[in-house]
Short mmCIF file of C-alpha atoms (C1' of nucleotides) in Angstrom, two decimals:
data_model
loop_
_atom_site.label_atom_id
_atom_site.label_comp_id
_atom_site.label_asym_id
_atom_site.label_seq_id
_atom_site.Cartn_x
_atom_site.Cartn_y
_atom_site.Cartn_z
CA UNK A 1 -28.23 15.82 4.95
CA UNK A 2 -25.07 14.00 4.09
CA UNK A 3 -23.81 12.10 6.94
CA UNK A 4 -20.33 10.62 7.42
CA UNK A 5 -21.54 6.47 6.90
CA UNK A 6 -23.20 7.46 3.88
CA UNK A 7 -19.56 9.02 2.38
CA UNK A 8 -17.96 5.27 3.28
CA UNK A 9 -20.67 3.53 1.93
CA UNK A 10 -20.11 5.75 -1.18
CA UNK A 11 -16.31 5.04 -0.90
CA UNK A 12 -16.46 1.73 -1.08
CA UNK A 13 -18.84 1.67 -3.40
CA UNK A 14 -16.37 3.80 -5.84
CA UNK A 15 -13.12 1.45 -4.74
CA UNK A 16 -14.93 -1.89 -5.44
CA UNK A 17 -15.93 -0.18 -8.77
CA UNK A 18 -12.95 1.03 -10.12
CA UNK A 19 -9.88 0.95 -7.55
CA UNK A 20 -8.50 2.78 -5.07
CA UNK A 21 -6.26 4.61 -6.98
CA UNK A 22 -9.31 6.33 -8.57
CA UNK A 23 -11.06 7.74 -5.43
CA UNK A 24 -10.70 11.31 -5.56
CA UNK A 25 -12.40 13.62 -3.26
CA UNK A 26 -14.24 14.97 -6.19
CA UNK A 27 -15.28 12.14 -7.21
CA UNK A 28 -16.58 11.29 -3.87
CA UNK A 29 -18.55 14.25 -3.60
CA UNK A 30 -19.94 14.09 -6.99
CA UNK A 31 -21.18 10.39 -6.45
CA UNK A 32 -22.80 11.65 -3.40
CA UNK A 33 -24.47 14.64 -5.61
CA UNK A 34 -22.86 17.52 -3.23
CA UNK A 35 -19.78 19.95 -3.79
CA UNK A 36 -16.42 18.14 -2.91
CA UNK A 37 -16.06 20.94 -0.53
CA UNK A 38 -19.07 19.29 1.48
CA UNK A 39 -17.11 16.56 2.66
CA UNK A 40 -14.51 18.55 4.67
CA UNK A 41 -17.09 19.12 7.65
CA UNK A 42 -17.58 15.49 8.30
CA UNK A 43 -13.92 14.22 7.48
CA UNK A 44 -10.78 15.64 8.54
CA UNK A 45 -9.21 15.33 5.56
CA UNK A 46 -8.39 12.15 2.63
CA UNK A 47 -6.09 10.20 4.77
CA UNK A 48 -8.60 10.22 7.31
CA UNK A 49 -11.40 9.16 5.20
CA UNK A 50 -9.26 5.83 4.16
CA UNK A 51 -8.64 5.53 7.84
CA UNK A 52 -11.82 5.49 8.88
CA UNK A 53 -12.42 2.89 5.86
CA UNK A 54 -10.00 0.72 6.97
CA UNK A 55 -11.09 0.54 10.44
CA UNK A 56 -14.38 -0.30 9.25
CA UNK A 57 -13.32 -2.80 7.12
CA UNK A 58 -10.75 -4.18 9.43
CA UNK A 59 -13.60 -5.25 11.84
CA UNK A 60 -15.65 -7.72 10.02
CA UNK A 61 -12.58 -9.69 8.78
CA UNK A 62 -13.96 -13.01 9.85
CA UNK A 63 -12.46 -14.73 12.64
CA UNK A 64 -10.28 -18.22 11.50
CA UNK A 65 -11.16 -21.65 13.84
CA UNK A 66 -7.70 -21.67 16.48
CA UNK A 67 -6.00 -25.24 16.18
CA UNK A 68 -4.98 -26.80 18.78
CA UNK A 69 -1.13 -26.16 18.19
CA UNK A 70 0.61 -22.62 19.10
CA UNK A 71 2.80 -22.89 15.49
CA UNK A 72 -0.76 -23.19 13.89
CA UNK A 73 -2.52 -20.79 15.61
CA UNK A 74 -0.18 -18.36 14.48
CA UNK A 75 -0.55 -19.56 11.00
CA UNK A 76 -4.08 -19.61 11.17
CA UNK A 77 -3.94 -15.67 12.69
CA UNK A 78 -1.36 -14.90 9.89
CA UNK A 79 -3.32 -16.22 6.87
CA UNK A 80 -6.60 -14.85 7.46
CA UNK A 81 -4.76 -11.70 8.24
CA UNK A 82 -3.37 -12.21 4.53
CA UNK A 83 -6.89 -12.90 3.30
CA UNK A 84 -8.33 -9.83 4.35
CA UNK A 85 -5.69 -8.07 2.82
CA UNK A 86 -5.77 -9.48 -0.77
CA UNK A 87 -9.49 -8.46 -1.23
CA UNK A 88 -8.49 -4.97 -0.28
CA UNK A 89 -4.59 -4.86 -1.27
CA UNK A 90 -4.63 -1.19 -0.74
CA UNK A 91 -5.17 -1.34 2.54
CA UNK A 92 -2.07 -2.70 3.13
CA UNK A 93 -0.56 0.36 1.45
CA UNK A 94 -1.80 2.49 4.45
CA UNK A 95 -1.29 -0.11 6.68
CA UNK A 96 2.76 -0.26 6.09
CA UNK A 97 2.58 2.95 8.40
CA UNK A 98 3.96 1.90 11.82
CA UNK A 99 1.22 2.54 14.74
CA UNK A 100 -1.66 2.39 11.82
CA UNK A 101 -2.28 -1.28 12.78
CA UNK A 102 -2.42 -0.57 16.92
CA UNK A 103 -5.17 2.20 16.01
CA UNK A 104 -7.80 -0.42 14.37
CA UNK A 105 -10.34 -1.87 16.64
CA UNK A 106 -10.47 -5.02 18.65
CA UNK A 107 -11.59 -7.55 16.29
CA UNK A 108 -9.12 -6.39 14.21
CA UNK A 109 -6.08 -6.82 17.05
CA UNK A 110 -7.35 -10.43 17.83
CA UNK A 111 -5.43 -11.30 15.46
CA UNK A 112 -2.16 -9.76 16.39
CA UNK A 113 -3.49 -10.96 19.89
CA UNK A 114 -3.42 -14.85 18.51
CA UNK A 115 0.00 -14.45 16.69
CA UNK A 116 1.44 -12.70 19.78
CA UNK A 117 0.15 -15.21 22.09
CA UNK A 118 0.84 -18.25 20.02
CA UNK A 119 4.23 -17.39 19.92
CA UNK A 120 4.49 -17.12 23.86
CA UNK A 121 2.77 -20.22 24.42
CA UNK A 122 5.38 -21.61 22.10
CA UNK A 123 7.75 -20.76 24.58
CA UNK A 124 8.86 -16.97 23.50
CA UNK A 125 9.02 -14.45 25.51
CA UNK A 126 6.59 -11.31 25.22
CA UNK A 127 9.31 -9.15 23.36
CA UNK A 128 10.25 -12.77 21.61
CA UNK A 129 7.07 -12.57 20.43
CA UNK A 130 6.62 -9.14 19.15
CA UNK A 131 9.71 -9.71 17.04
CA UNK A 132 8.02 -12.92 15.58
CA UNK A 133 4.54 -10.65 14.83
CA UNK A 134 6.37 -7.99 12.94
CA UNK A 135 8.64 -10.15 10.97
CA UNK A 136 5.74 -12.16 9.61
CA UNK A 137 3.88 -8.93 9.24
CA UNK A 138 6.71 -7.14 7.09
CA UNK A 139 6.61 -10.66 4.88
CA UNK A 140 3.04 -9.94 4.71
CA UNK A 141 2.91 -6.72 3.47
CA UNK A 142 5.72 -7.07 1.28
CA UNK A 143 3.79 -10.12 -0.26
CA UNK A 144 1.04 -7.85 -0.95
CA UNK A 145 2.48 -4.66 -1.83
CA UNK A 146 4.46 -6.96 -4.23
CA UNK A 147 0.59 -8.25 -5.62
CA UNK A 148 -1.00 -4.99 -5.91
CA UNK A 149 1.80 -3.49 -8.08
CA UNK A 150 1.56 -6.97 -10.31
CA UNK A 151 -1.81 -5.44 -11.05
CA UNK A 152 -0.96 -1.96 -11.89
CA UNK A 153 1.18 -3.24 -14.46
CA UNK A 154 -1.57 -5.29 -15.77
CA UNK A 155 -3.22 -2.19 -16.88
CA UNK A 156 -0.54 -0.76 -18.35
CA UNK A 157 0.67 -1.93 -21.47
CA UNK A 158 4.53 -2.45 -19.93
CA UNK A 159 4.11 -6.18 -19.35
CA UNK A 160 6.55 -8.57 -21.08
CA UNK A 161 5.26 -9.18 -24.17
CA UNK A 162 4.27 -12.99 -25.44
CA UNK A 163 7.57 -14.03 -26.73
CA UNK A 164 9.91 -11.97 -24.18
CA UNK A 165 12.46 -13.55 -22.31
CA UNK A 166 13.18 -13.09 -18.94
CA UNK A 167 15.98 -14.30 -18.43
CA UNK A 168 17.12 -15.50 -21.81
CA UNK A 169 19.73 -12.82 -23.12
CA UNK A 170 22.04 -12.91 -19.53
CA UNK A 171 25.71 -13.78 -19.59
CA UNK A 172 25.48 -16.91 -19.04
CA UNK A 173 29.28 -16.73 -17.56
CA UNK A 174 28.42 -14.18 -15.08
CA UNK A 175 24.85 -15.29 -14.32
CA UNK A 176 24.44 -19.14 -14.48
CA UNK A 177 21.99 -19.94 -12.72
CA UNK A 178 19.41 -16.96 -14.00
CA UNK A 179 20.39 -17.68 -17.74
CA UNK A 180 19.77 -21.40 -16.95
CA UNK A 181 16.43 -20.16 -15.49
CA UNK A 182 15.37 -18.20 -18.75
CA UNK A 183 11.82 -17.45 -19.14
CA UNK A 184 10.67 -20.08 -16.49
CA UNK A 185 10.98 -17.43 -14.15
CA UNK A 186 8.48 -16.06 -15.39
CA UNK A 187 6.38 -18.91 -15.11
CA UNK A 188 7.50 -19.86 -11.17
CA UNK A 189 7.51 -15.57 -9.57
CA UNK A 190 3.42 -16.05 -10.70
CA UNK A 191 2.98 -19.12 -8.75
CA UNK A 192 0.99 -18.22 -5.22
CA UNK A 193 3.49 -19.42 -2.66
CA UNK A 194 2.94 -17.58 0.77
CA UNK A 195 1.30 -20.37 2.22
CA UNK A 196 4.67 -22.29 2.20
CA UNK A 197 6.77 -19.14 3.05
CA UNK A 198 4.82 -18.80 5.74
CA UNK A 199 5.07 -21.67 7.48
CA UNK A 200 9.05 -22.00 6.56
CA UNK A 201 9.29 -18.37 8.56
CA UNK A 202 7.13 -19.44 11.42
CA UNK A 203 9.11 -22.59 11.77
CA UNK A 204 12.77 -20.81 11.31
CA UNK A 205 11.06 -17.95 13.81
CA UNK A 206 10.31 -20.35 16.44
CA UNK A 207 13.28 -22.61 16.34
CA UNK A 208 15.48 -19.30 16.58
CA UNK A 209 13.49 -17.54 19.88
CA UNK A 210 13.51 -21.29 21.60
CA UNK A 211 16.91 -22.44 20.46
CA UNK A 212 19.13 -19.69 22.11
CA UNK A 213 17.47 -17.91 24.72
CA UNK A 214 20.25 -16.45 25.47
CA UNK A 215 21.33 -14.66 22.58
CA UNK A 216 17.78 -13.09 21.74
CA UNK A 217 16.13 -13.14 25.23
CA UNK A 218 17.13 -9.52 25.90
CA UNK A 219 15.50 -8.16 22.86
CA UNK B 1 22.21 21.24 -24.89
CA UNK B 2 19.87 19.13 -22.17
CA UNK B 3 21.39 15.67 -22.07
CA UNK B 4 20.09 12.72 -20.10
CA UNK B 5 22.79 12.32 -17.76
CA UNK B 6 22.23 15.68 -16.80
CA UNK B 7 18.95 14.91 -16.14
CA UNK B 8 19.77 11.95 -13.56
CA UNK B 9 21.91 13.88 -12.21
CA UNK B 10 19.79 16.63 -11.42
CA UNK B 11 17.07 14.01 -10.64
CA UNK B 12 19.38 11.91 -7.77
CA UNK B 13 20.34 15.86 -6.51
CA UNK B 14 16.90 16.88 -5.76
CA UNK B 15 15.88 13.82 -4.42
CA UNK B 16 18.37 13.59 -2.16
CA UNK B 17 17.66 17.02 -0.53
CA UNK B 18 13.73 16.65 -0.04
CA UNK B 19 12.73 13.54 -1.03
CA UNK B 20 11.73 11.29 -3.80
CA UNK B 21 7.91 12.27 -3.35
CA UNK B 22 8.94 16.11 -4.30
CA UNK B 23 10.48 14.65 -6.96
CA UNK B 24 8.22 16.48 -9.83
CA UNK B 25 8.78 17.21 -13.70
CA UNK B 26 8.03 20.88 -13.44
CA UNK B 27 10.62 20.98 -10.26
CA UNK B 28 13.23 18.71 -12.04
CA UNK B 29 12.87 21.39 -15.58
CA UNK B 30 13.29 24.47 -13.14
CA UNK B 31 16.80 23.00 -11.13
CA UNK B 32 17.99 22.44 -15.15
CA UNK B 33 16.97 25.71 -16.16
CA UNK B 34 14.60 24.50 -19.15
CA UNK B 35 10.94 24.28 -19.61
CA UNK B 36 8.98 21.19 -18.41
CA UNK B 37 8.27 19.99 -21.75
CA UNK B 38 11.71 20.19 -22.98
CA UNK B 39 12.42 16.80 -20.71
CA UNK B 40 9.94 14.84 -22.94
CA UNK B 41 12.49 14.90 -25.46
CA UNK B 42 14.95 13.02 -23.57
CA UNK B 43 12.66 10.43 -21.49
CA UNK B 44 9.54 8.80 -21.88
CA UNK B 45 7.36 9.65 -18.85
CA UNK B 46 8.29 10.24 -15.11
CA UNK B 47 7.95 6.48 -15.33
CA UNK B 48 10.37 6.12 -17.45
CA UNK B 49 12.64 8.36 -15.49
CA UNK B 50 12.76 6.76 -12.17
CA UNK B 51 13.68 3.11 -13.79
CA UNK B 52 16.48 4.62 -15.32
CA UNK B 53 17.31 6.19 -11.44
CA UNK B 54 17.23 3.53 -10.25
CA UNK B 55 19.17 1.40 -13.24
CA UNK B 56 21.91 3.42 -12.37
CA UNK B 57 21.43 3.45 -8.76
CA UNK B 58 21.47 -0.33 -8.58
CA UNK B 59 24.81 -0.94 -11.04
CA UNK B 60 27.11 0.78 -8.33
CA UNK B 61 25.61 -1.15 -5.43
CA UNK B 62 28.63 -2.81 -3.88
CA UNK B 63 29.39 -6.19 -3.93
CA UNK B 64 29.67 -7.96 -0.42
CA UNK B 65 32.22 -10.07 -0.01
CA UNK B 66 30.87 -14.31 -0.06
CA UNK B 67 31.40 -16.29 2.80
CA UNK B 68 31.90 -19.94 2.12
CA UNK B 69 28.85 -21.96 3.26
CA UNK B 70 25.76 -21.48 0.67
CA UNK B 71 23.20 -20.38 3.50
CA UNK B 72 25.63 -18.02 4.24
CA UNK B 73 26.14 -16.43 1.05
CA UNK B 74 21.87 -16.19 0.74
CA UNK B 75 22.38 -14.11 4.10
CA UNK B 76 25.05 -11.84 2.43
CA UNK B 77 23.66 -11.20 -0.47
CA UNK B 78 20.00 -10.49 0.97
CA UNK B 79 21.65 -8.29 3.45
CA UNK B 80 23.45 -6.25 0.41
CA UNK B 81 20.30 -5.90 -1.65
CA UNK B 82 18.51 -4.42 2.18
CA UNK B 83 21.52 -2.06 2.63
CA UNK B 84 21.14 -0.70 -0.80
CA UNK B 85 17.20 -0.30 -0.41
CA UNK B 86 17.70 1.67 3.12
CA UNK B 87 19.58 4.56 1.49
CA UNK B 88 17.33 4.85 -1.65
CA UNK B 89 14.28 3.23 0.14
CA UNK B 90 12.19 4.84 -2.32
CA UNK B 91 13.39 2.54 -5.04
CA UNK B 92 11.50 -0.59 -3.09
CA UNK B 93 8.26 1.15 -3.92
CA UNK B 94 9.27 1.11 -7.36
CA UNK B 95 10.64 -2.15 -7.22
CA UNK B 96 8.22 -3.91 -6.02
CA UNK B 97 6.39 -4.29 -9.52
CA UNK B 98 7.39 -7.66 -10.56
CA UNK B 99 9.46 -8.47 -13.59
CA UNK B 100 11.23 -5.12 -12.74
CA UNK B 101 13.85 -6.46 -10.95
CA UNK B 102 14.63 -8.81 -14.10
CA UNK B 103 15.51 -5.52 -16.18
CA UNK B 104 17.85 -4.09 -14.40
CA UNK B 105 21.95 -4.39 -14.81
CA UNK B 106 24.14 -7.46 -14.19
CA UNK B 107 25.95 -6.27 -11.75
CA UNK B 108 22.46 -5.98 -9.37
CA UNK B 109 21.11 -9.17 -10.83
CA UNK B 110 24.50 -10.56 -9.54
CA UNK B 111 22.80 -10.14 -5.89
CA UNK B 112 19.94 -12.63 -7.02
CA UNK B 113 22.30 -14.62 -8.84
CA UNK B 114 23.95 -14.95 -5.98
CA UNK B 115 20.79 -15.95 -3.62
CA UNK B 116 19.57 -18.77 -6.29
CA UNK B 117 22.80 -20.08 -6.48
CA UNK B 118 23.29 -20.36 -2.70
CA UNK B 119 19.53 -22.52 -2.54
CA UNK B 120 20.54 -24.51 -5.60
CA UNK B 121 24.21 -25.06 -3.96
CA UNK B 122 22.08 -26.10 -0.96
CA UNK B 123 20.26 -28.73 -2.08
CA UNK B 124 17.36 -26.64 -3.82
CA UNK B 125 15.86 -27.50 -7.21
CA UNK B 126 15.89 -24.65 -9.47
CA UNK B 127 12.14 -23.91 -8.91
CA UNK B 128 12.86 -23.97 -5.51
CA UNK B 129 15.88 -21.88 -5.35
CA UNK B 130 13.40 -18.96 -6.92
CA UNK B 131 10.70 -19.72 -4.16
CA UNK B 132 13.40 -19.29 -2.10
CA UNK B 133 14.47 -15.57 -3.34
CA UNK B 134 10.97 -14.15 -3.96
CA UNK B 135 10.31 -15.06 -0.17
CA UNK B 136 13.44 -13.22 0.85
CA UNK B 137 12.46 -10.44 -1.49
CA UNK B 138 8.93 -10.31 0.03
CA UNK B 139 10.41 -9.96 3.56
CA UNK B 140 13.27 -7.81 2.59
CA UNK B 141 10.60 -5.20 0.48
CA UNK B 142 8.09 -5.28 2.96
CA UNK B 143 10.84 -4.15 6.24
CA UNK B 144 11.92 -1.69 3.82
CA UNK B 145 8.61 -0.17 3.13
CA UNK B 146 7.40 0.12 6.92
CA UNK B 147 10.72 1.99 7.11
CA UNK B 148 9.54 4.07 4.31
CA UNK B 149 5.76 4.71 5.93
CA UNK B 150 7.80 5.47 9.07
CA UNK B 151 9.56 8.58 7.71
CA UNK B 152 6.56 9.80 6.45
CA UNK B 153 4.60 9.61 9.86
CA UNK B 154 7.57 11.80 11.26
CA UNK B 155 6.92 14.68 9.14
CA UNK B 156 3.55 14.50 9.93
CA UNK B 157 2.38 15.35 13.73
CA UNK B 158 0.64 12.46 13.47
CA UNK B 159 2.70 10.10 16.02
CA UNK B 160 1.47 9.61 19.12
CA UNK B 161 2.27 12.28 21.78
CA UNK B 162 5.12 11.46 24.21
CA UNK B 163 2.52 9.96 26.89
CA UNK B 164 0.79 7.89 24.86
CA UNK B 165 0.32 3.97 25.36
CA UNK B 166 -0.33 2.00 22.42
CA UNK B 167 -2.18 -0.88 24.13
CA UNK B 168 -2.44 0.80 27.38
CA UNK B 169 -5.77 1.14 27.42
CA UNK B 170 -6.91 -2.10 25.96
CA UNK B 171 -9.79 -4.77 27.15
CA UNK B 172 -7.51 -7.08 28.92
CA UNK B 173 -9.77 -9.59 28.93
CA UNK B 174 -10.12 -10.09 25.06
CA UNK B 175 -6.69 -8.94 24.50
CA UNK B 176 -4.37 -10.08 27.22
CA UNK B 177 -0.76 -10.48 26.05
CA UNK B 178 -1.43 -7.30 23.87
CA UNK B 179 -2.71 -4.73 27.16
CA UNK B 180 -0.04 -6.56 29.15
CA UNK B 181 2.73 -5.53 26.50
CA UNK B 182 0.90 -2.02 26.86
CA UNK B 183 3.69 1.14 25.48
CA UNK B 184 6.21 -1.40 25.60
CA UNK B 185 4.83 -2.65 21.93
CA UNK B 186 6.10 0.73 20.43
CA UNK B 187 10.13 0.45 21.98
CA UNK B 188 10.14 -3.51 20.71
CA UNK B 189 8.59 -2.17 17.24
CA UNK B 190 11.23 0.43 16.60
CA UNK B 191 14.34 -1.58 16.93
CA UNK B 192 15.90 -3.16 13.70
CA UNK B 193 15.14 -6.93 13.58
CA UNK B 194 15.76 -7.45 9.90
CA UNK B 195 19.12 -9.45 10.03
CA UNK B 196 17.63 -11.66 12.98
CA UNK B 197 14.49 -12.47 10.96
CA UNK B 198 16.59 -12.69 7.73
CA UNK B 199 18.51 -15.48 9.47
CA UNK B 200 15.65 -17.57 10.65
CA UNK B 201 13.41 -17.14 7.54
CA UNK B 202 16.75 -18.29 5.31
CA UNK B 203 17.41 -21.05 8.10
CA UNK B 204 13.38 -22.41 7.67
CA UNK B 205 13.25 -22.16 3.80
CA UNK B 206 16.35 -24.26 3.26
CA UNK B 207 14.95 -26.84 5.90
CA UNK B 208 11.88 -27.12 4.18
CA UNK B 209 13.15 -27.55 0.57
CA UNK B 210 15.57 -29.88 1.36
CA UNK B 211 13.57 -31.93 3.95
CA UNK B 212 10.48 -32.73 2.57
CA UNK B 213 11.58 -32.88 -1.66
CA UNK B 214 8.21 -34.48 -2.34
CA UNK B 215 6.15 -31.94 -1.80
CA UNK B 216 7.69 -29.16 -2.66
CA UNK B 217 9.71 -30.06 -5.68
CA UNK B 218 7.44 -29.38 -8.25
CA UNK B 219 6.96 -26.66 -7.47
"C1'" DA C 1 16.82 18.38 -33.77
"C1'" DC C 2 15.80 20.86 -29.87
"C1'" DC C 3 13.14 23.71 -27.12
"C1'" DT C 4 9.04 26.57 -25.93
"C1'" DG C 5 4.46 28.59 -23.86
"C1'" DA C 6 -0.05 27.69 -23.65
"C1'" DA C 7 -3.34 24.55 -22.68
"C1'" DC C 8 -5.68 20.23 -21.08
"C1'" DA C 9 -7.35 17.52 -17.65
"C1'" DC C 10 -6.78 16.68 -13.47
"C1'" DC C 11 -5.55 16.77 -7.99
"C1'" DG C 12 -6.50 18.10 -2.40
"C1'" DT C 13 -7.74 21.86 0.27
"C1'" DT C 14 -9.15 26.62 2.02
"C1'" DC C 15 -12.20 30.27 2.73
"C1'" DA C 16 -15.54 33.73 2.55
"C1'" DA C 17 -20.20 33.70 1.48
"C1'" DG C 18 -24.65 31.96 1.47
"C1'" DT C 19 -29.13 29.45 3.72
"C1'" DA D 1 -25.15 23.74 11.41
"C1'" DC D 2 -24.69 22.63 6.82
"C1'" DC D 3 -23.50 23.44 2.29
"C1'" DT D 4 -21.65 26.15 -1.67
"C1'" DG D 5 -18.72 28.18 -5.74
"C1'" DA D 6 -14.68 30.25 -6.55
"C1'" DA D 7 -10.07 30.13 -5.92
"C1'" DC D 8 -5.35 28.52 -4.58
"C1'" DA D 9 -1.53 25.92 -5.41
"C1'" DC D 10 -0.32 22.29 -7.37
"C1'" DC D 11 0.23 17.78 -10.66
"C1'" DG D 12 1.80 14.96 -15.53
"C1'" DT D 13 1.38 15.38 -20.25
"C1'" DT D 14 0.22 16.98 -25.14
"C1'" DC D 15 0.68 19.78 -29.01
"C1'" DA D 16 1.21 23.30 -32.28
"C1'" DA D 17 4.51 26.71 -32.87
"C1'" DG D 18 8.94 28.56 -32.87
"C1'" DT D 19 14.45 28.52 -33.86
#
DNA sequence: ACCTGAACACCGTTCAAGT
DNA sequence: ACCTGAACACCGTTCAAGT
């Protein structure tokens, strides 16, 4: 009776609900009205069960209009790619794994395809190219990983409180610049700037792999 | 008769010889010989216990000697913090909850100190000089927690067999640079890129805050 | 103060037994 | 085939009770 798209439906019914970090297998299983042990014959186990999520997921990200330009292409590629994963940060925890992302389907590599080819139409060559992908992918994931632990903290009670200072108690003869900073760090680490990170790496990424062919051509 | 330090101590022993994830209460009360409830007494949570880890961890990270020119100083002291992260690489997961970087010692906030002075030394504004860190941070976490992912893909038989293409057997026709890079795409991913990409991603955020001040500064 | 065992409220997963 | 309850081997944490 219970069939394997009706446990992902349920699963991502329970994750939009109430997180990721809450789906248990239990809980799974008792949202579905059948004993957890029910699941095991039509999943291999957890990890596969978020696998199989992702993969589904990963296929209707939405496909970004290509400008004209090979440095915007890849931009275009490397934002949507961002996109998809701030509306399902977790993802991007399983994702980190190395070889995860080469395993998702095709719609999902058209992206890597762009970013890989936009690069060698830029004038890299294919390995070039590679290293330009994974670099902007680790900034990627980092960005996110970095986002998605912002909001565990929201839920715990941890967070600076109203008054607290960043910043403000340093040695100001060891640390100048911070303790000049003071609590306006606060204020600047919330601001949303991988947009403009992204397009400073892209542009430092490209000018390196052009720039001296010889000392990165062998890579 | 239980002290803290002995409790670190223990904690940084067992970690070290399985693993941070193994790292559990019970496990950490046996190796001291106590009951898992006596530890309550002498830290807060598990939480709690891993920030002071990695308090400790950071204060004896050494400090790299500073080259002259300020871009060149960024490079150092990013490359410092990533050295530190590869041999505790668990601490990055930690880490990478905002504002927790602020807490810890001087003589790791020294490291950042050191980046936000080499961007305002460059020609940065203040705001942008902190831009310019969290990027590096985001870049510098995110390698670091691939690397992490990576490890734990090796205990598990998970990786693909010897024989096995990554995009060997892709639809060239939708994917073309990707089936053309076919198992070559897994030799390119494993080799370590980070100072490369540190270099370019330092070399296009300093261009950009110091070449287009109007719109960026406000920032 | 410092430590304890027992207990609470969970996990993922296995396995022999049912229909 | 498909599903089940019971059980295994764990977690972090609390709490009343001991010395």
């Amino acid at each position: 009776m219970t069939s394997r798209p009706q446990i992902l439906a349920a699963a991502r019914r329970l994750i939009d609900q109430s997180g990721w970090e809450k789906l248990t297998v239990r809980g799974l299983a008792a949202e579905l009205g059948v004993g957890p042990t029910t699941l095991y014959h039509h999943v291999r186990d957890k990890g596969d069960l978020l696998f199989l999520l992702i993969h589904e997921y990963a296929e209707q990200i939405p496909h970004p209009d290509l400008p004209g330009e090979p440095r915007d292409r890849i931009i275009a590629a490397a934002t949507a790619i961002h996109d998809a994963l701030c509306e399902w940060p977790w993802a991007a925890e399983v994702l980190a794994t190395p070889g995860f992302i080469t395993r998702l389907g095709d719609s999902a590599l058209w992206l890597i395809e762009t970013i890989v080819a936009g690069a060698i139409d830029h004038g890299c060559t294919p390995p070039q190219a590679v290293y330009v992908f994974r670099s902007i992918w680790y900034y990627t994931v980092g960005e996110i990983l970095v986002r998605v632990h912002t909001a565990d903290r929201w839920a715990d009670a941890e967070r600076p409180a109203d008054g607290e200072t960043f910043f403000g108690g340093l040695d100001a003869s060891r640390l100048p610049r911070l303790a000049a900073l003071g609590d306006r760090w606060a204020t600047l680490a919330w601001q949303d700037t991988y947009p403009e990170g992204l397009r400073a790496f892209v542009d430092g990424l490209l000018a390196q792999s052009t720039s001296a062919p010889g000392r990165t051509a062998d890579r």
